[in-house]
Amino acid sequence: MAEIIVYNMKIPLKVPFETSFGVQNVRDVLLFRYSGDVEAWGESVTDSYPGYSYEDNGTALYIFRTYLLEILKETEDPMEFISRARKIKGHNMAKSAVETMLWDLQAKRKGKSLKEIIGGSKEKIDSGISIGILPMEKLLSMIRNSLDRGYKRIKLKVKPGWDVDVVKRVREEFGDIPLTVDANQAFEKNVERVKMLDRYELLMIEQPLNERNLLGHSKLQREMSTPICLDESIHSVEDAERMYEMDAGRIINLKIGRVGGLSESLRIIDFSRENGIPIWCGGMLETGIGRALNVIVQSRKEFTLPGDTSPSDRYFEKDVIKRPFIMEKGTIAVPSGNGIGVEPDIEFIEKSSYSRYAFRIG
Ligand code: OSB
Ligand code: MG
């Protein structure tokens, strides 16, 4: 007998995370646990509010119990699962949570690390920090701290009215540090403001325009020398192909959940390598479970830029895994144990969850 247990739990963030689409003080976490011959885990990168994408924890749970559970009863092979799940439109984050749990399950049954299965070669990965919108003095002190702790790249969230002056001030204060900005689609009506950022030698400008506006990104890219990086626009390898053909972006932010799982992520990684497109791994304020997957995927040699992958204590007082991720000299060690290589603190998860659903599967 095996069962899937789904947990909802709220974990406070140490520092509020404000983006152009809202402020977040608490991470509303959605975890999937396979409990049978082995224990395996997946994290949905959705949250309680559909600000970054249309998916939220409610839709992810609904899609799981209504459609994905039936497919899971037919196959526990991650690639077979995700190919059968294609008939369900969208809901990539829900699919990814289940698919990645199955990758963990399969790797553990084979007694292998997921790193080995995906052909990862690095033992540690470079860490970058994504800092939300904060009052100026707090922002500057957080950047100072992050540089002191060894982060390899600083990313700032921007929105209209919190853009050029902020970047100018940060450049004045810190000189030529590796710096990027992320607009989360907010500049549709303020394209001129984005162009004004071109003189600050940013490594890239992430997602200035609406996720569906590839043409707009392409026009903007022609008028700027700073590379545009796409995040929300990329849901599949086909989207990456269109980005490349249209020159709508020159760098890819890969998020495993957003593209529907590890199988699709590997296709995007291959496409990036074959076409010389720099790729890096984004983050969604994951707990140690989703974080493990992000760290593992970055063990692939194609990831040449630091990701938005901070250690656990940048986000939470206590992570859901027994040995939280730590950073040393701006790097994080890649888990090499079986599966995703982290041990969830089940007692803590059980006691902290505000809801719990169990589904028997066989
Ligand atoms: O756009 O990259 C983004 C977090 C939540 C939603 C969207 C984004 C982010 C981040 C990543 O910037 C932060 C992190 O996980 O450290
Ligand atoms: Mg982003």
Coordinates of C-alpha atoms in Angstrom, one line a residue, residues 51-327:
G51 CA 0.2 37.1 -8.8
Y52 CA 3.1 35.6 -10.6
S53 CA 1.1 33.1 -12.6
Y54 CA -2.6 32.1 -12.8
E55 CA -1.8 29.0 -10.7
D56 CA -2.2 29.0 -6.9
N57 CA -2.2 26.4 -4.2
G58 CA -6.0 25.9 -4.6
T59 CA -5.8 25.2 -8.4
A60 CA -2.7 23.0 -7.9
L61 CA -4.5 20.8 -5.3
Y62 CA -7.7 20.8 -7.5
I63 CA -5.8 19.7 -10.6
F64 CA -4.0 17.0 -8.6
R65 CA -7.0 15.4 -7.0
T66 CA -9.2 15.7 -10.1
Y67 CA -6.8 14.7 -12.9
L68 CA -3.2 14.0 -12.0
L69 CA -4.0 11.4 -9.2
E70 CA -5.7 9.2 -11.8
I71 CA -2.6 9.3 -14.0
L72 CA -0.3 8.6 -11.1
K73 CA -2.4 5.5 -10.3
E74 CA -1.5 4.3 -13.9
T75 CA 2.2 5.0 -13.9
E76 CA 4.9 6.0 -11.4
D77 CA 7.5 6.6 -14.1
P78 CA 8.1 10.4 -14.2
M79 CA 8.5 10.6 -18.0
E80 CA 5.5 8.5 -18.7
F81 CA 3.5 10.5 -16.1
I82 CA 4.3 13.8 -17.7
S83 CA 3.7 12.7 -21.2
R84 CA 0.2 11.4 -20.2
A85 CA -0.4 14.7 -18.3
R86 CA 0.1 16.6 -21.5
K87 CA -3.6 16.2 -22.4
I88 CA -4.4 18.5 -19.5
K89 CA -3.8 22.0 -20.6
G90 CA -1.6 24.3 -18.5
H91 CA -1.2 23.9 -14.8
N92 CA 2.6 23.4 -15.1
M93 CA 3.3 24.0 -11.5
A94 CA 0.9 21.3 -10.3
K95 CA 2.2 18.8 -12.9
S96 CA 5.8 19.7 -11.9
A97 CA 5.2 19.0 -8.2
V98 CA 4.0 15.5 -9.0
E99 CA 6.5 14.8 -11.7
T100 CA 9.5 15.9 -9.5
M101 CA 8.1 13.7 -6.6
L102 CA 8.2 10.8 -9.1
W103 CA 11.8 11.6 -10.1
D104 CA 12.8 11.5 -6.5
L105 CA 10.8 8.2 -6.1
Q106 CA 12.4 6.6 -9.1
A107 CA 16.0 7.7 -8.2
K108 CA 15.5 6.4 -4.6
R109 CA 14.2 3.0 -5.9
K110 CA 17.3 2.7 -8.1
G111 CA 19.6 3.8 -5.2
K112 CA 20.9 6.8 -7.3
S113 CA 21.1 10.5 -6.8
L114 CA 19.0 12.7 -9.0
K115 CA 22.2 14.6 -9.8
E116 CA 23.6 11.5 -11.4
I117 CA 20.4 10.7 -13.3
I118 CA 20.3 14.1 -15.0
G119 CA 24.0 14.1 -15.7
G120 CA 25.0 16.9 -13.3
S121 CA 28.7 17.4 -12.8
K122 CA 29.2 20.3 -10.4
E123 CA 29.7 19.7 -6.7
K124 CA 28.7 23.2 -5.7
I125 CA 26.7 26.0 -7.4
D126 CA 27.1 29.7 -7.4
S127 CA 24.5 31.6 -5.4
G128 CA 22.8 34.9 -6.3
I129 CA 20.3 36.8 -4.2
S130 CA 17.0 38.3 -5.3
I131 CA 16.1 41.2 -3.1
G132 CA 12.6 42.6 -2.9
I133 CA 11.5 46.2 -2.9
L134 CA 12.5 47.7 0.4
P135 CA 12.9 51.2 1.8
M136 CA 16.2 52.6 0.4
E137 CA 18.3 52.4 3.6
K138 CA 17.1 48.8 4.2
L139 CA 17.8 47.9 0.6
L140 CA 21.4 49.2 0.8
S141 CA 22.1 47.5 4.0
M142 CA 20.8 44.2 2.7
I143 CA 23.0 44.5 -0.4
R144 CA 26.0 45.3 1.8
N145 CA 25.3 42.2 3.9
S146 CA 24.8 40.0 0.9
L147 CA 28.1 41.1 -0.6
D148 CA 29.8 40.5 2.7
R149 CA 28.3 37.0 2.8
G150 CA 29.8 36.2 -0.6
Y151 CA 26.8 36.2 -2.9
K152 CA 28.0 36.2 -6.5
R153 CA 25.3 38.4 -8.0
I154 CA 22.6 40.8 -6.7
K155 CA 19.2 41.0 -8.3
L156 CA 16.9 43.9 -7.4
K157 CA 13.1 44.0 -8.0
V158 CA 11.9 47.0 -9.8
K159 CA 8.6 48.6 -10.8
P160 CA 7.6 51.9 -12.4
G161 CA 8.6 54.6 -9.9
W162 CA 11.2 52.3 -8.3
D163 CA 13.6 51.8 -11.1
V164 CA 16.3 54.1 -12.6
D165 CA 17.0 56.1 -9.4
V166 CA 17.4 52.9 -7.4
V167 CA 19.8 51.4 -9.8
K168 CA 21.7 54.7 -10.0
R169 CA 22.0 54.9 -6.2
V170 CA 23.1 51.2 -5.9
R171 CA 25.8 51.7 -8.6
E172 CA 27.0 54.9 -6.8
E173 CA 27.2 53.0 -3.5
F174 CA 28.6 49.7 -4.6
G175 CA 30.4 50.3 -8.0
D176 CA 30.5 47.6 -10.6
I177 CA 29.1 44.7 -8.6
P178 CA 27.3 41.9 -10.7
L179 CA 23.9 43.5 -10.7
T180 CA 20.6 42.6 -12.4
V181 CA 17.0 43.8 -12.1
D182 CA 13.7 41.9 -12.4
A183 CA 10.5 43.8 -13.4
N184 CA 8.0 41.0 -13.3
Q185 CA 6.2 42.4 -16.4
A186 CA 5.5 45.8 -14.9
F187 CA 6.7 48.1 -17.7
E188 CA 4.2 47.7 -20.5
K189 CA 3.2 51.4 -20.2
N190 CA 6.7 52.6 -19.2
V191 CA 9.0 51.2 -21.9
E192 CA 11.0 54.4 -21.9
R193 CA 12.0 53.8 -18.3
V194 CA 13.4 50.4 -19.2
K195 CA 15.6 51.9 -21.9
M196 CA 16.9 54.4 -19.4
L197 CA 18.4 51.4 -17.5
D198 CA 20.6 50.6 -20.4
R199 CA 23.5 52.8 -19.2
Y200 CA 24.0 51.0 -15.9
E201 CA 25.8 47.9 -17.2
L202 CA 23.3 45.5 -15.8
L203 CA 24.1 41.8 -16.5
M204 CA 20.5 41.6 -17.8
I205 CA 17.0 43.0 -17.4
E206 CA 14.5 40.3 -16.4
Q207 CA 10.9 40.2 -17.8
P208 CA 10.2 43.9 -18.3
L209 CA 7.0 43.4 -20.3
N210 CA 3.9 41.1 -20.2
E211 CA 4.6 37.4 -20.5
R212 CA 2.7 37.2 -23.8
N213 CA 4.4 40.2 -25.3
L214 CA 7.3 38.6 -27.2
L215 CA 7.0 41.1 -30.0
G216 CA 7.4 44.0 -27.5
H217 CA 10.4 42.3 -25.9
S218 CA 11.9 41.8 -29.3
K219 CA 11.5 45.5 -30.2
L220 CA 12.9 46.6 -26.9
Q221 CA 15.9 44.2 -27.3
R222 CA 16.7 45.9 -30.6
E223 CA 16.9 49.2 -28.9
M224 CA 19.0 48.1 -25.9
S225 CA 22.4 46.6 -25.5
T226 CA 21.6 45.1 -22.0
P227 CA 20.4 41.5 -22.6
I228 CA 16.7 40.9 -21.8
C229 CA 16.2 37.7 -19.8
L230 CA 12.8 36.0 -19.9
D231 CA 11.2 34.4 -16.9
E232 CA 7.3 34.4 -17.0
S233 CA 7.2 34.1 -20.8
I234 CA 8.9 30.7 -20.9
H235 CA 6.6 27.8 -20.2
S236 CA 8.1 25.2 -22.6
V237 CA 11.0 24.5 -24.9
E238 CA 8.8 25.9 -27.8
D239 CA 8.6 29.2 -25.9
A240 CA 12.4 29.2 -25.7
E241 CA 12.6 28.6 -29.4
R242 CA 10.3 31.5 -30.2
M243 CA 12.2 33.8 -27.9
Y244 CA 15.4 32.9 -29.7
E245 CA 13.9 33.2 -33.2
M246 CA 12.4 36.6 -32.5
D247 CA 15.3 37.8 -30.4
A248 CA 12.8 38.6 -27.7
G249 CA 15.4 37.8 -25.0
R250 CA 19.0 36.6 -24.9
I251 CA 19.1 34.9 -21.5
I252 CA 16.8 32.3 -20.0
N253 CA 15.6 32.1 -16.4
L254 CA 14.6 28.5 -15.9
K255 CA 12.1 27.6 -13.3
I256 CA 11.3 23.9 -13.1
G257 CA 7.8 24.5 -11.8
R258 CA 6.9 27.1 -14.4
V259 CA 7.9 24.8 -17.4
G260 CA 6.1 21.8 -16.0
G261 CA 8.9 19.8 -14.5
L262 CA 12.3 18.3 -14.9
S263 CA 11.7 16.6 -18.2
E264 CA 10.8 19.8 -19.9
S265 CA 13.6 21.6 -18.1
L266 CA 16.2 19.2 -19.6
R267 CA 14.9 20.0 -23.1
I268 CA 15.3 23.7 -22.4
I269 CA 18.8 23.1 -21.1
D270 CA 19.7 21.2 -24.3
F271 CA 18.2 23.9 -26.5
S272 CA 20.2 26.6 -24.6
R273 CA 23.4 24.7 -25.0
E274 CA 22.9 24.0 -28.7
N275 CA 22.2 27.7 -29.4
G276 CA 24.6 29.3 -27.0
I277 CA 21.9 30.9 -24.9
P278 CA 23.0 31.6 -21.3
I279 CA 20.7 29.9 -18.8
W280 CA 20.3 30.2 -15.1
C281 CA 17.9 28.9 -12.5
G282 CA 15.3 31.1 -10.9
G283 CA 13.6 30.6 -7.5
M284 CA 10.2 30.8 -6.0
L285 CA 11.1 31.1 -2.3
E286 CA 11.1 27.3 -2.1
T287 CA 11.5 25.3 1.1
G288 CA 14.4 22.9 1.2
I289 CA 12.5 20.3 -0.9
G290 CA 12.0 22.5 -4.0
R291 CA 15.4 24.1 -3.3
A292 CA 17.1 20.7 -3.5
L293 CA 15.7 20.3 -7.0
N294 CA 16.9 23.8 -8.0
V295 CA 20.4 23.1 -6.7
I296 CA 20.6 19.7 -8.4
V297 CA 19.5 21.0 -11.8
Q298 CA 22.3 23.7 -11.5
S299 CA 24.9 20.9 -11.2
R300 CA 24.6 20.7 -15.0
K301 CA 27.5 22.4 -16.7
E302 CA 25.1 24.6 -18.8
F303 CA 24.4 26.8 -15.8
T304 CA 27.1 29.4 -16.1
L305 CA 25.4 32.2 -14.3
P306 CA 24.5 32.4 -10.6
G307 CA 20.9 31.4 -9.8
D308 CA 18.3 33.0 -7.5
T309 CA 19.2 30.2 -5.1
S310 CA 20.0 31.4 -1.6
P311 CA 20.6 29.2 1.5
S312 CA 17.6 28.3 3.7
D313 CA 18.3 31.0 6.3
R314 CA 17.8 33.8 3.8
Y315 CA 14.1 33.0 3.8
F316 CA 13.1 31.1 7.0
E317 CA 14.0 30.7 10.7
K318 CA 13.4 27.0 10.2
D319 CA 13.3 25.0 6.9
V320 CA 11.3 21.8 6.4
I321 CA 14.4 19.7 5.9
K322 CA 16.6 18.4 8.7
R323 CA 19.9 19.8 7.4
P324 CA 19.1 23.2 5.8
F325 CA 21.0 24.5 2.8
I326 CA 24.0 26.6 3.8
M327 CA 26.2 28.9 1.8

